[in-house]
Short mmCIF file of C-alpha atoms and ligand atoms in Angstrom, two decimals:
data_model
loop_
_atom_site.label_atom_id
_atom_site.label_comp_id
_atom_site.label_asym_id
_atom_site.label_seq_id
_atom_site.Cartn_x
_atom_site.Cartn_y
_atom_site.Cartn_z
CA MET M 7 121.79 17.71 -156.65
CA ALA M 8 118.23 17.34 -155.39
CA THR M 9 116.42 14.31 -154.36
CA LEU M 10 113.82 13.20 -156.57
CA LYS M 11 110.36 12.74 -155.11
CA ALA M 12 107.07 11.27 -156.29
CA VAL M 13 105.41 14.05 -158.42
CA ARG M 14 102.74 16.18 -156.28
CA GLY M 15 99.48 14.20 -155.83
CA THR M 16 101.08 10.94 -156.64
CA ARG M 17 102.51 8.50 -154.18
CA ASP M 18 104.17 5.01 -153.28
CA LEU M 19 101.79 2.54 -151.74
CA LEU M 20 103.95 0.00 -149.80
CA PRO M 21 103.45 -3.01 -147.84
CA PRO M 22 101.75 -3.74 -145.34
CA GLU M 23 99.24 -1.23 -146.76
CA THR M 24 99.33 -2.72 -150.11
CA ALA M 25 97.88 -6.23 -148.60
CA LEU M 26 94.94 -4.09 -147.67
CA TRP M 27 94.67 -3.18 -151.39
CA ASN M 28 94.69 -6.27 -152.58
CA ARG M 29 92.00 -7.64 -150.01
CA ILE M 30 89.90 -4.84 -151.15
CA GLU M 31 90.32 -6.18 -154.98
CA ALA M 32 89.88 -9.85 -154.69
CA THR M 33 86.36 -9.28 -152.20
CA ALA M 34 85.53 -6.56 -155.15
CA ARG M 35 86.27 -9.49 -157.92
CA ASP M 36 84.74 -12.03 -155.87
CA VAL M 37 81.17 -10.20 -155.78
CA PHE M 38 81.31 -8.96 -159.14
CA ALA M 39 81.71 -12.61 -160.24
CA ARG M 40 78.59 -13.53 -158.44
CA TYR M 41 76.58 -10.94 -160.01
CA ASN M 42 78.14 -11.98 -163.11
CA PHE M 43 80.26 -9.15 -164.20
CA GLY M 44 83.32 -9.80 -166.22
CA GLU M 45 86.31 -7.68 -166.02
CA ILE M 46 87.16 -5.04 -168.81
CA ARG M 47 90.38 -3.09 -169.34
CA THR M 48 90.29 0.04 -171.34
CA PRO M 49 93.66 2.07 -172.19
CA ILE M 50 94.72 5.13 -169.80
CA ILE M 51 95.23 7.13 -172.31
CA GLU M 52 92.01 8.45 -174.51
CA ASP M 53 91.16 10.78 -177.12
CA THR M 54 90.42 14.07 -175.51
CA SER M 55 87.22 14.78 -177.14
CA LEU M 56 85.87 11.41 -175.72
CA PHE M 57 85.63 12.96 -172.28
CA SER M 58 84.27 16.79 -173.58
CA ARG M 59 81.55 14.65 -175.27
CA SER M 60 80.50 13.03 -172.12
CA VAL M 61 81.66 14.13 -168.93
CA GLY M 62 81.01 17.60 -170.63
CA GLU M 63 82.79 20.76 -171.53
CA GLU M 64 81.55 22.76 -168.50
CA THR M 65 82.42 20.42 -165.78
CA ASP M 66 85.10 20.47 -163.17
CA ILE M 67 86.63 17.66 -164.37
CA VAL M 68 86.91 18.65 -168.33
CA SER M 69 87.28 22.59 -167.90
CA LYS M 70 90.16 22.29 -165.03
CA GLU M 71 91.05 18.71 -164.08
CA MET M 72 92.63 16.57 -167.22
CA PHE M 73 96.19 15.83 -167.96
CA THR M 74 96.12 16.81 -171.55
CA TRP M 75 98.83 16.97 -174.33
CA GLN M 76 99.04 17.30 -178.15
CA ASP M 77 100.59 14.31 -179.57
CA ARG M 78 101.75 14.53 -183.00
CA GLY M 79 103.25 10.68 -183.41
CA ARG M 80 106.46 10.50 -184.59
CA LEU M 81 105.95 11.47 -188.31
CA ARG M 82 105.68 14.83 -189.66
CA SER M 83 103.03 13.55 -191.36
CA ASP M 84 100.91 12.19 -188.18
CA HIS M 85 98.30 15.05 -187.51
CA ALA M 86 98.33 16.31 -184.11
CA GLN M 87 95.95 14.21 -181.75
CA SER M 88 94.98 15.82 -178.38
CA LEU M 89 95.45 12.89 -175.56
CA THR M 90 94.37 12.99 -172.15
CA LEU M 91 95.01 10.43 -169.09
CA ARG M 92 91.61 9.11 -168.34
CA PRO M 93 89.95 11.24 -165.39
CA GLU M 94 87.55 8.30 -165.10
CA ASN M 95 86.46 4.88 -166.83
CA THR M 96 82.89 5.28 -167.57
CA ALA M 97 83.43 7.17 -170.67
CA GLY M 98 86.18 4.53 -171.91
CA VAL M 99 83.90 1.61 -171.04
CA VAL M 100 81.00 3.20 -173.27
CA ARG M 101 83.57 3.69 -176.22
CA ALA M 102 85.04 0.00 -176.03
CA TYR M 103 81.09 -0.84 -176.13
CA VAL M 104 80.46 1.14 -179.51
CA GLU M 105 83.66 0.57 -180.73
CA HIS M 106 83.46 -3.42 -180.73
CA LYS M 107 79.42 -3.36 -181.36
CA LEU M 108 78.86 -4.91 -178.43
CA GLY M 109 74.87 -4.02 -178.77
CA ASP M 110 74.76 -6.00 -181.73
CA ALA M 111 74.82 -9.41 -179.26
CA GLY M 112 71.33 -7.95 -178.40
CA GLN M 113 72.56 -8.77 -174.65
CA LEU M 114 73.18 -6.78 -171.49
CA GLN M 115 76.66 -6.44 -171.31
CA LYS M 116 77.84 -6.11 -167.31
CA PHE M 117 81.75 -5.09 -166.77
CA TYR M 118 83.69 -4.30 -163.83
CA TYR M 119 86.95 -2.48 -163.93
CA ILE M 120 89.92 -1.62 -161.35
CA GLY M 121 92.44 0.95 -162.32
CA PRO M 122 94.39 4.38 -161.87
CA GLN M 123 92.34 7.53 -162.93
CA PHE M 124 94.15 10.84 -163.10
CA ARG M 125 92.83 14.49 -161.97
CA ARG M 126 94.82 17.62 -161.49
CA GLU M 127 93.03 18.39 -158.42
CA ARG M 128 94.54 20.17 -155.26
CA PRO M 129 95.96 17.23 -153.36
CA MET M 130 94.82 16.53 -149.69
CA LYS M 131 93.78 13.58 -147.74
CA GLY M 132 91.49 11.47 -149.78
CA ARG M 133 92.14 13.51 -152.86
CA TYR M 134 94.69 12.93 -154.99
CA ARG M 135 96.13 13.42 -158.86
CA GLN M 136 96.55 9.71 -159.73
CA PHE M 137 93.76 7.89 -157.73
CA SER M 138 92.31 3.95 -158.35
CA GLN M 139 88.82 3.52 -159.07
CA ILE M 140 86.86 0.04 -159.00
CA GLY M 141 83.72 0.30 -160.84
CA ALA M 142 81.11 -1.62 -162.95
CA GLU M 143 78.68 -0.69 -166.11
CA VAL M 144 75.75 -2.50 -166.95
CA ILE M 145 74.84 -1.37 -170.46
CA GLY M 146 72.99 -2.58 -173.54
CA PRO M 147 69.92 -1.61 -175.95
CA PRO M 148 66.66 -1.01 -174.46
CA HIS M 149 65.12 -4.35 -175.75
CA ALA M 150 67.62 -6.27 -173.63
CA GLY M 151 66.03 -4.33 -170.73
CA SER M 152 68.76 -1.84 -169.89
CA GLU M 153 66.48 0.89 -168.63
CA SER M 154 64.72 -1.23 -166.20
CA PRO M 155 64.70 0.42 -162.58
CA LEU M 156 65.22 -3.37 -161.59
CA ARG M 157 69.01 -2.73 -163.34
CA ASP M 158 69.17 0.20 -160.63
CA ALA M 159 68.28 -1.61 -157.89
CA GLU M 160 70.37 -4.70 -158.72
CA VAL M 161 73.56 -2.50 -159.08
CA LEU M 162 72.77 -0.56 -155.46
CA GLU M 163 72.11 -3.94 -153.85
CA MET M 164 75.24 -4.98 -155.02
CA LEU M 165 77.10 -2.21 -153.53
CA ALA M 166 75.51 -2.64 -150.41
CA THR M 167 76.89 -6.28 -150.27
CA LEU M 168 80.34 -5.30 -151.32
CA LEU M 169 80.60 -2.66 -148.80
CA ASP M 170 79.27 -5.16 -145.93
CA GLU M 171 81.57 -7.65 -147.15
CA LEU M 172 84.85 -5.38 -147.31
CA GLY M 173 83.86 -4.46 -143.51
CA ILE M 174 82.79 -1.27 -144.16
CA ASN M 175 80.15 -0.36 -141.62
CA GLY M 176 78.16 2.49 -141.07
CA TRP M 177 77.76 3.79 -145.01
CA THR M 178 74.94 5.87 -146.10
CA LEU M 179 73.35 5.73 -149.45
CA GLU M 180 72.01 8.86 -150.65
CA LEU M 181 69.96 8.55 -153.99
CA ASN M 182 68.25 11.23 -156.18
CA SER M 183 66.74 11.27 -159.73
CA VAL M 184 67.88 14.05 -162.07
CA GLY M 185 65.18 13.28 -164.86
CA SER M 186 65.78 13.02 -168.70
CA ALA M 187 68.18 15.55 -170.28
CA ALA M 188 64.72 17.70 -171.09
CA ASP M 189 63.85 17.73 -167.15
CA ARG M 190 67.27 18.66 -166.44
CA ALA M 191 66.99 21.68 -168.90
CA ARG M 192 63.24 22.59 -167.41
CA TYR M 193 64.97 22.50 -163.77
CA ASN M 194 68.00 24.46 -164.83
CA GLU M 195 66.01 27.17 -166.06
CA THR M 196 63.59 27.24 -162.82
CA LEU M 197 66.46 27.46 -160.84
CA ARG M 198 68.08 30.05 -163.04
CA GLN M 199 65.00 32.23 -162.31
CA ALA M 200 64.92 31.21 -158.64
CA LEU M 201 68.31 32.53 -158.48
CA ILE M 202 68.24 35.82 -159.66
CA PRO M 203 66.95 37.93 -156.51
CA VAL M 204 69.22 35.54 -154.15
CA ALA M 205 72.50 34.83 -156.06
CA PRO M 206 73.71 38.37 -154.85
CA LYS M 207 73.91 37.11 -151.05
CA MET M 208 75.78 34.15 -152.47
CA CYS M 209 79.63 33.19 -152.76
CA GLU M 210 81.35 34.18 -155.68
CA ASP M 211 81.34 30.79 -157.21
CA CYS M 212 77.08 30.32 -156.80
CA GLN M 213 77.03 33.85 -158.24
CA ARG M 214 78.91 32.60 -161.33
CA ARG M 215 77.08 29.30 -161.55
CA ALA M 216 73.76 31.25 -161.34
CA VAL M 217 74.69 32.33 -164.73
CA THR M 218 76.55 29.67 -166.27
CA ASN M 219 75.16 26.19 -164.93
CA PRO M 220 72.71 26.84 -162.19
CA LEU M 221 72.46 23.28 -161.23
CA ARG M 222 75.87 23.24 -159.83
CA VAL M 223 74.67 25.84 -156.83
CA LEU M 224 73.48 22.63 -155.26
CA ASP M 225 77.15 21.42 -154.78
CA CYS M 226 77.87 24.49 -152.83
CA LYS M 227 79.80 23.74 -149.55
CA VAL M 228 79.45 27.40 -148.03
CA PRO M 229 77.75 27.39 -144.72
CA GLU M 230 76.40 30.86 -145.29
CA ASP M 231 74.86 29.55 -148.68
CA GLN M 232 73.07 26.69 -147.30
CA PRO M 233 69.60 28.45 -145.77
CA ILE M 234 69.18 30.05 -149.13
CA ILE M 235 69.86 26.94 -151.12
CA ASP M 236 67.46 25.03 -148.81
CA THR M 237 64.39 27.45 -150.23
CA LEU M 238 65.69 26.86 -153.74
CA PRO M 239 62.87 24.51 -155.84
CA LYS M 240 63.68 20.81 -156.08
CA ILE M 241 64.53 18.77 -159.06
CA ALA M 242 61.93 16.22 -158.06
CA ASP M 243 59.32 18.73 -158.83
CA SER M 244 60.48 19.01 -162.44
CA LEU M 245 60.49 15.52 -163.09
CA ASP M 246 58.17 14.30 -165.53
CA ASP M 247 55.61 11.18 -164.99
CA ASP M 248 58.38 8.54 -166.90
CA SER M 249 60.97 9.58 -164.61
CA LYS M 250 58.72 9.79 -161.41
CA SER M 251 57.44 6.53 -161.78
CA HIS M 252 61.33 5.13 -162.70
CA PHE M 253 62.25 6.31 -159.61
CA ALA M 254 59.35 4.87 -157.43
CA ALA M 255 60.30 1.53 -159.20
CA VAL M 256 63.85 1.94 -158.35
CA THR M 257 63.04 2.74 -154.39
CA ALA M 258 60.48 -0.11 -154.21
CA ALA M 259 62.83 -2.63 -155.14
CA LEU M 260 65.29 -1.26 -152.91
CA ASP M 261 62.71 -1.42 -149.85
CA ALA M 262 61.91 -5.19 -150.63
CA ALA M 263 65.58 -6.17 -150.77
CA GLY M 264 66.19 -4.33 -147.47
CA VAL M 265 68.52 -2.01 -148.67
CA PRO M 266 68.51 1.51 -146.56
CA TYR M 267 68.94 4.85 -148.44
CA THR M 268 67.85 8.31 -148.02
CA ARG M 269 66.81 10.84 -150.56
CA ASN M 270 68.98 13.81 -151.09
CA HIS M 271 67.36 16.24 -153.49
CA ARG M 272 70.68 18.30 -153.60
CA LEU M 273 72.49 15.05 -155.05
CA VAL M 274 72.89 16.23 -158.86
CA ARG M 275 76.64 14.83 -159.68
CA GLY M 276 79.25 16.63 -161.46
CA LEU M 277 79.27 14.94 -164.55
CA ASP M 278 76.92 15.83 -167.76
CA TYR M 279 75.91 12.11 -168.74
CA TYR M 280 73.72 11.49 -165.54
CA THR M 281 69.94 10.79 -166.35
CA ARG M 282 67.58 9.81 -163.70
CA THR M 283 69.14 7.55 -160.91
CA THR M 284 72.09 9.54 -159.42
CA PHE M 285 73.60 8.06 -156.20
CA GLU M 286 76.58 8.48 -153.42
CA PHE M 287 77.46 6.22 -150.87
CA THR M 288 79.27 8.12 -147.89
CA HIS M 289 80.78 7.45 -144.92
CA GLY M 290 81.38 9.69 -141.80
CA GLY M 291 84.90 8.52 -140.86
CA LEU M 292 86.30 10.17 -144.11
CA GLY M 293 85.94 13.77 -143.18
CA ALA M 294 85.37 16.53 -145.61
CA GLN M 295 86.25 13.93 -148.51
CA ASN M 296 83.26 11.76 -147.57
CA ALA M 297 82.03 10.41 -150.72
CA LEU M 298 83.31 6.37 -150.95
CA LEU M 299 81.66 6.34 -154.43
CA GLY M 300 79.47 7.98 -156.87
CA GLY M 301 77.28 6.59 -159.92
CA GLY M 302 74.14 6.96 -161.50
CA ARG M 303 72.30 5.94 -164.89
CA TYR M 304 73.73 7.64 -168.48
CA ASP M 305 70.77 6.99 -171.01
CA GLY M 306 72.29 9.51 -173.51
CA LEU M 307 75.64 8.85 -173.10
CA SER M 308 76.52 6.24 -176.11
CA GLU M 309 74.72 8.56 -178.64
CA ALA M 310 76.83 11.39 -177.31
CA ILE M 311 80.14 9.51 -178.56
CA GLY M 312 78.45 8.58 -181.57
CA GLY M 313 77.22 5.15 -180.69
CA PRO M 314 73.59 3.45 -180.84
CA LYS M 315 71.15 4.08 -178.21
CA ALA M 316 72.28 1.98 -175.02
CA PRO M 317 71.24 2.87 -171.68
CA GLY M 318 73.25 2.33 -168.54
CA ILE M 319 74.01 2.51 -165.11
CA GLY M 320 77.08 2.40 -163.11
CA PHE M 321 79.38 3.59 -160.52
CA ALA M 322 82.88 4.09 -159.73
CA MET M 323 84.29 3.79 -156.10
CA GLY M 324 87.34 5.64 -154.75
CA GLU M 325 89.68 2.74 -153.77
CA ASP M 326 92.21 5.00 -151.96
CA ARG M 327 88.93 6.34 -149.89
CA LEU M 328 88.12 2.62 -149.15
CA VAL M 329 91.52 2.00 -147.43
CA LEU M 330 91.32 4.96 -145.48
CA THR M 331 87.95 4.07 -144.26
CA LEU M 332 88.98 0.66 -143.29
CA GLN M 333 92.16 2.14 -141.67
CA ALA M 334 90.02 4.48 -139.68
CA LEU M 335 87.95 1.25 -138.47
CA GLU M 336 91.00 -0.58 -137.49
CA ALA M 337 89.88 -3.30 -139.54
CA ALA M 338 92.85 -3.45 -141.39
CA LYS M 339 95.66 -4.83 -138.89
CA PRO M 340 98.30 -6.06 -140.90
CA GLU M 341 99.01 -9.93 -141.06
CA LYS M 342 101.54 -11.67 -139.67
CA ALA M 343 103.68 -14.52 -140.94
CA ASP M 344 102.80 -17.99 -139.54
CA ALA M 345 106.17 -18.59 -138.55
CA TYR M 346 109.79 -17.26 -138.52
CA ILE M 347 112.72 -19.54 -138.68
CA ALA M 348 115.75 -19.19 -136.50
CA PRO M 349 118.76 -21.15 -137.90
CA LEU M 350 121.13 -21.03 -134.51
CA GLY M 351 124.60 -20.96 -136.59
CA GLU M 352 125.33 -20.56 -140.21
CA THR M 353 125.94 -24.31 -140.47
CA VAL M 354 122.10 -24.66 -140.08
CA ASN M 355 121.24 -21.97 -143.07
CA ALA M 356 121.19 -24.47 -145.70
CA ALA M 357 118.81 -26.98 -143.66
CA ALA M 358 116.40 -24.19 -142.47
CA LEU M 359 115.97 -22.85 -146.28
CA ALA M 360 114.94 -26.29 -146.92
CA LEU M 361 112.33 -26.35 -144.10
CA ALA M 362 111.01 -22.88 -144.93
CA ARG M 363 110.59 -24.24 -148.66
CA GLU M 364 108.65 -27.17 -147.55
CA LEU M 365 106.25 -24.88 -145.20
CA ARG M 366 106.00 -22.54 -147.93
CA ARG M 367 105.02 -25.07 -150.68
CA GLY M 368 102.50 -26.26 -147.88
CA GLY M 369 100.60 -23.00 -148.22
CA LEU M 370 102.21 -21.41 -144.84
CA THR M 371 103.64 -17.65 -144.88
CA VAL M 372 107.37 -18.26 -143.75
CA GLU M 373 110.30 -15.58 -142.53
CA LEU M 374 113.56 -16.70 -142.83
CA GLY M 375 116.39 -15.68 -140.29
CA ASP M 376 119.98 -16.06 -140.50
CA GLY M 377 122.27 -18.42 -138.59
CA SER M 378 124.86 -15.28 -138.05
CA PHE M 379 122.29 -13.71 -135.66
CA ARG M 380 122.35 -13.97 -132.00
CA LEU M 381 119.15 -15.73 -130.48
CA LYS M 382 118.03 -12.60 -129.09
CA LYS M 383 118.25 -10.59 -132.44
CA SER M 384 116.19 -13.76 -134.09
CA PHE M 385 113.44 -13.35 -131.05
CA ASP M 386 113.01 -9.62 -131.76
CA ALA M 387 112.61 -10.12 -135.54
CA ALA M 388 110.05 -12.75 -135.14
CA ASP M 389 107.94 -11.42 -132.36
CA ARG M 390 107.38 -8.22 -134.81
CA THR M 391 107.09 -10.18 -138.16
CA ALA M 392 105.51 -13.60 -137.16
CA ARG M 393 103.00 -15.39 -135.00
CA ARG M 394 105.60 -18.18 -133.86
CA ILE M 395 109.17 -18.77 -133.84
CA ILE M 396 110.78 -22.10 -134.82
CA ILE M 397 114.31 -22.60 -133.54
CA MET M 398 116.79 -24.92 -135.33
CA GLY M 399 119.77 -25.86 -134.32
CA GLU M 400 122.16 -28.74 -135.24
CA ASP M 401 120.60 -30.91 -132.86
CA GLU M 402 117.16 -30.16 -134.08
CA VAL M 403 118.39 -30.90 -137.59
CA ALA M 404 119.90 -34.61 -136.42
CA SER M 405 116.38 -35.68 -134.22
CA GLY M 406 114.15 -33.87 -136.67
CA ILE M 407 112.24 -32.41 -133.48
CA LEU M 408 111.90 -28.55 -133.51
CA THR M 409 111.11 -26.29 -130.65
CA VAL M 410 108.11 -23.63 -131.34
CA LYS M 411 107.51 -20.98 -129.57
CA ASP M 412 103.69 -19.18 -129.88
CA PHE M 413 104.45 -15.57 -129.10
CA SER M 414 100.41 -14.65 -128.11
CA THR M 415 100.13 -17.64 -125.52
CA GLY M 416 104.17 -17.95 -124.78
CA ILE M 417 104.01 -21.58 -124.67
CA GLN M 418 107.38 -23.33 -126.21
CA THR M 419 106.73 -26.81 -127.41
CA LYS M 420 108.66 -29.39 -128.99
CA VAL M 421 106.97 -30.58 -132.50
CA PRO M 422 108.06 -33.44 -134.79
CA ARG M 423 108.88 -32.13 -138.41
CA ALA M 424 106.18 -34.16 -139.87
CA GLU M 425 103.59 -32.59 -137.47
CA LEU M 426 105.23 -28.94 -138.08
CA ALA M 427 102.70 -27.92 -140.48
CA GLY M 428 99.58 -29.07 -139.04
CA VAL M 429 100.64 -27.13 -135.99
CA LEU M 430 101.44 -24.00 -137.59
CA LYS M 431 98.27 -23.99 -139.45
CA THR M 432 96.21 -24.15 -136.17
CA PRO M 433 94.90 -20.61 -135.36
CA GLY M 434 97.52 -19.01 -132.96
CA GLY M 435 97.81 -15.58 -131.57
CA LYS M 436 98.20 -12.52 -133.72
P1 ATP S 525 84.26 14.38 -155.32
O1 ATP S 525 83.20 15.07 -155.01
O2 ATP S 525 85.06 13.66 -154.02
O3 ATP S 525 85.23 15.24 -155.96
P2 ATP S 525 83.22 13.25 -157.70
O4 ATP S 525 82.06 13.87 -157.63
O5 ATP S 525 84.64 14.12 -158.40
O6 ATP S 525 83.91 13.11 -156.13
P3 ATP S 525 83.50 11.10 -159.28
O7 ATP S 525 84.02 11.57 -160.21
O8 ATP S 525 81.91 10.35 -158.83
O9 ATP S 525 83.80 11.75 -157.95
O10 ATP S 525 84.26 9.50 -158.77
C1 ATP S 525 83.66 8.60 -157.92
C2 ATP S 525 84.63 8.11 -156.64
O11 ATP S 525 85.99 8.51 -156.87
C3 ATP S 525 84.26 9.27 -155.70
O12 ATP S 525 83.28 9.08 -154.88
C4 ATP S 525 85.71 9.43 -155.03
O13 ATP S 525 85.60 8.19 -154.09
C5 ATP S 525 86.71 8.87 -155.78
N1 ATP S 525 87.58 10.10 -156.51
C6 ATP S 525 87.15 11.12 -157.06
N2 ATP S 525 88.06 12.14 -157.21
C7 ATP S 525 89.13 11.48 -156.43
C8 ATP S 525 90.39 11.71 -156.23
N3 ATP S 525 90.88 12.97 -157.13
N4 ATP S 525 90.92 11.24 -155.16
C9 ATP S 525 90.71 10.09 -154.87
N5 ATP S 525 89.89 9.69 -154.99
C10 ATP S 525 88.46 10.43 -155.78
MG1 MG S 526 85.80 15.83 -157.78
#
């Protein structure tokens, strides 16, 4: 029989790597708490039309990447409903905001989420069909200040802090404004005109985009097309005065806070719901899939799914890519246990379990060997998994004095049982 494997584009996360995932999530939760965000958990399954109405029919995500099926329920009378595994989480958060009438509170709502997303993409390093995003959203009625550029700057400053606290050195913040829906429509038309003479010289994808969705030409990665794209009009020149001053206020606040950024005129993002501020944080260590996270403002999203006016701003970080970056930075050495207890003989096994229990309850991470092992085998196992080995024979049980060897210094000492926890807590070798 053929052996079963994880489905294409999905994978198992195993220890010790999962410790890194947990550390990233703990740091994110801690930072979000300090900025007064609360956690939201929305369903993984949503009505397909949620995504077609928000992310947009013409986007890569909706047109070709979603896992969608017709669900007819259990009864013949249940009418078929098109369901989708969420490809992103902003739409679900805004749906929940609308469904629970959270705008009625008259205040800004600040949410964060951590969870799996699904896109049928061609799998490669940093690109999977099931991946995890950590994201946050600030949304509310306009009178609560949800349109203020200060909210954009605060979210960007929070991201800079989070990446720094995660130990992701060397990130770059790329920033742009795609303006209002009217600005974007105007720009699309300008681009369409500008592309007429040059499109025949461009790649096939661009020739198609030049007609269907000119904005997407700016995403093209084909090297030969780059000099042509550089000559195209910039969206900055199609922004109205409100969009321009909004963007200027965002950058002024970032300057005041000392958050570095670069303006990227080509950053238009692949989801239709974005308005005004758009951004990406990238990292050189990631190679081709270099975007750590993306986000922006979505002032019309709530209305697009039938809700009240509720401008907002948010982002989604690719957790898989955070892990890859930290691994590449070697900031991710697996932690070793504080101690390995080696019972000398099976008669000491029970006493060794009692000692392990005492130390573990005291907050230490302890590996427990087995009395049937030869001492050499215990030493090898201990050296791989722990910083120190505690040797426990019948003499040690009787005297209450244990032999402890620290692998980093090679020093072996005798430690009374009452002092053991204290000794193990002092920083030893790695
Ligand atoms: P990309 O240009 O890399 O395809 P995107 O524009 O499709 O990214 P978003 O939809 O903005 O990405 O998602 C935000 C973040 O989620 C990305 O910056 C990336 O870190 C992560 N991400 C998106 N798609 C995947 C995927 N298939 N596998 C792993 N991470 C992903
Ligand atoms: Mg993508």
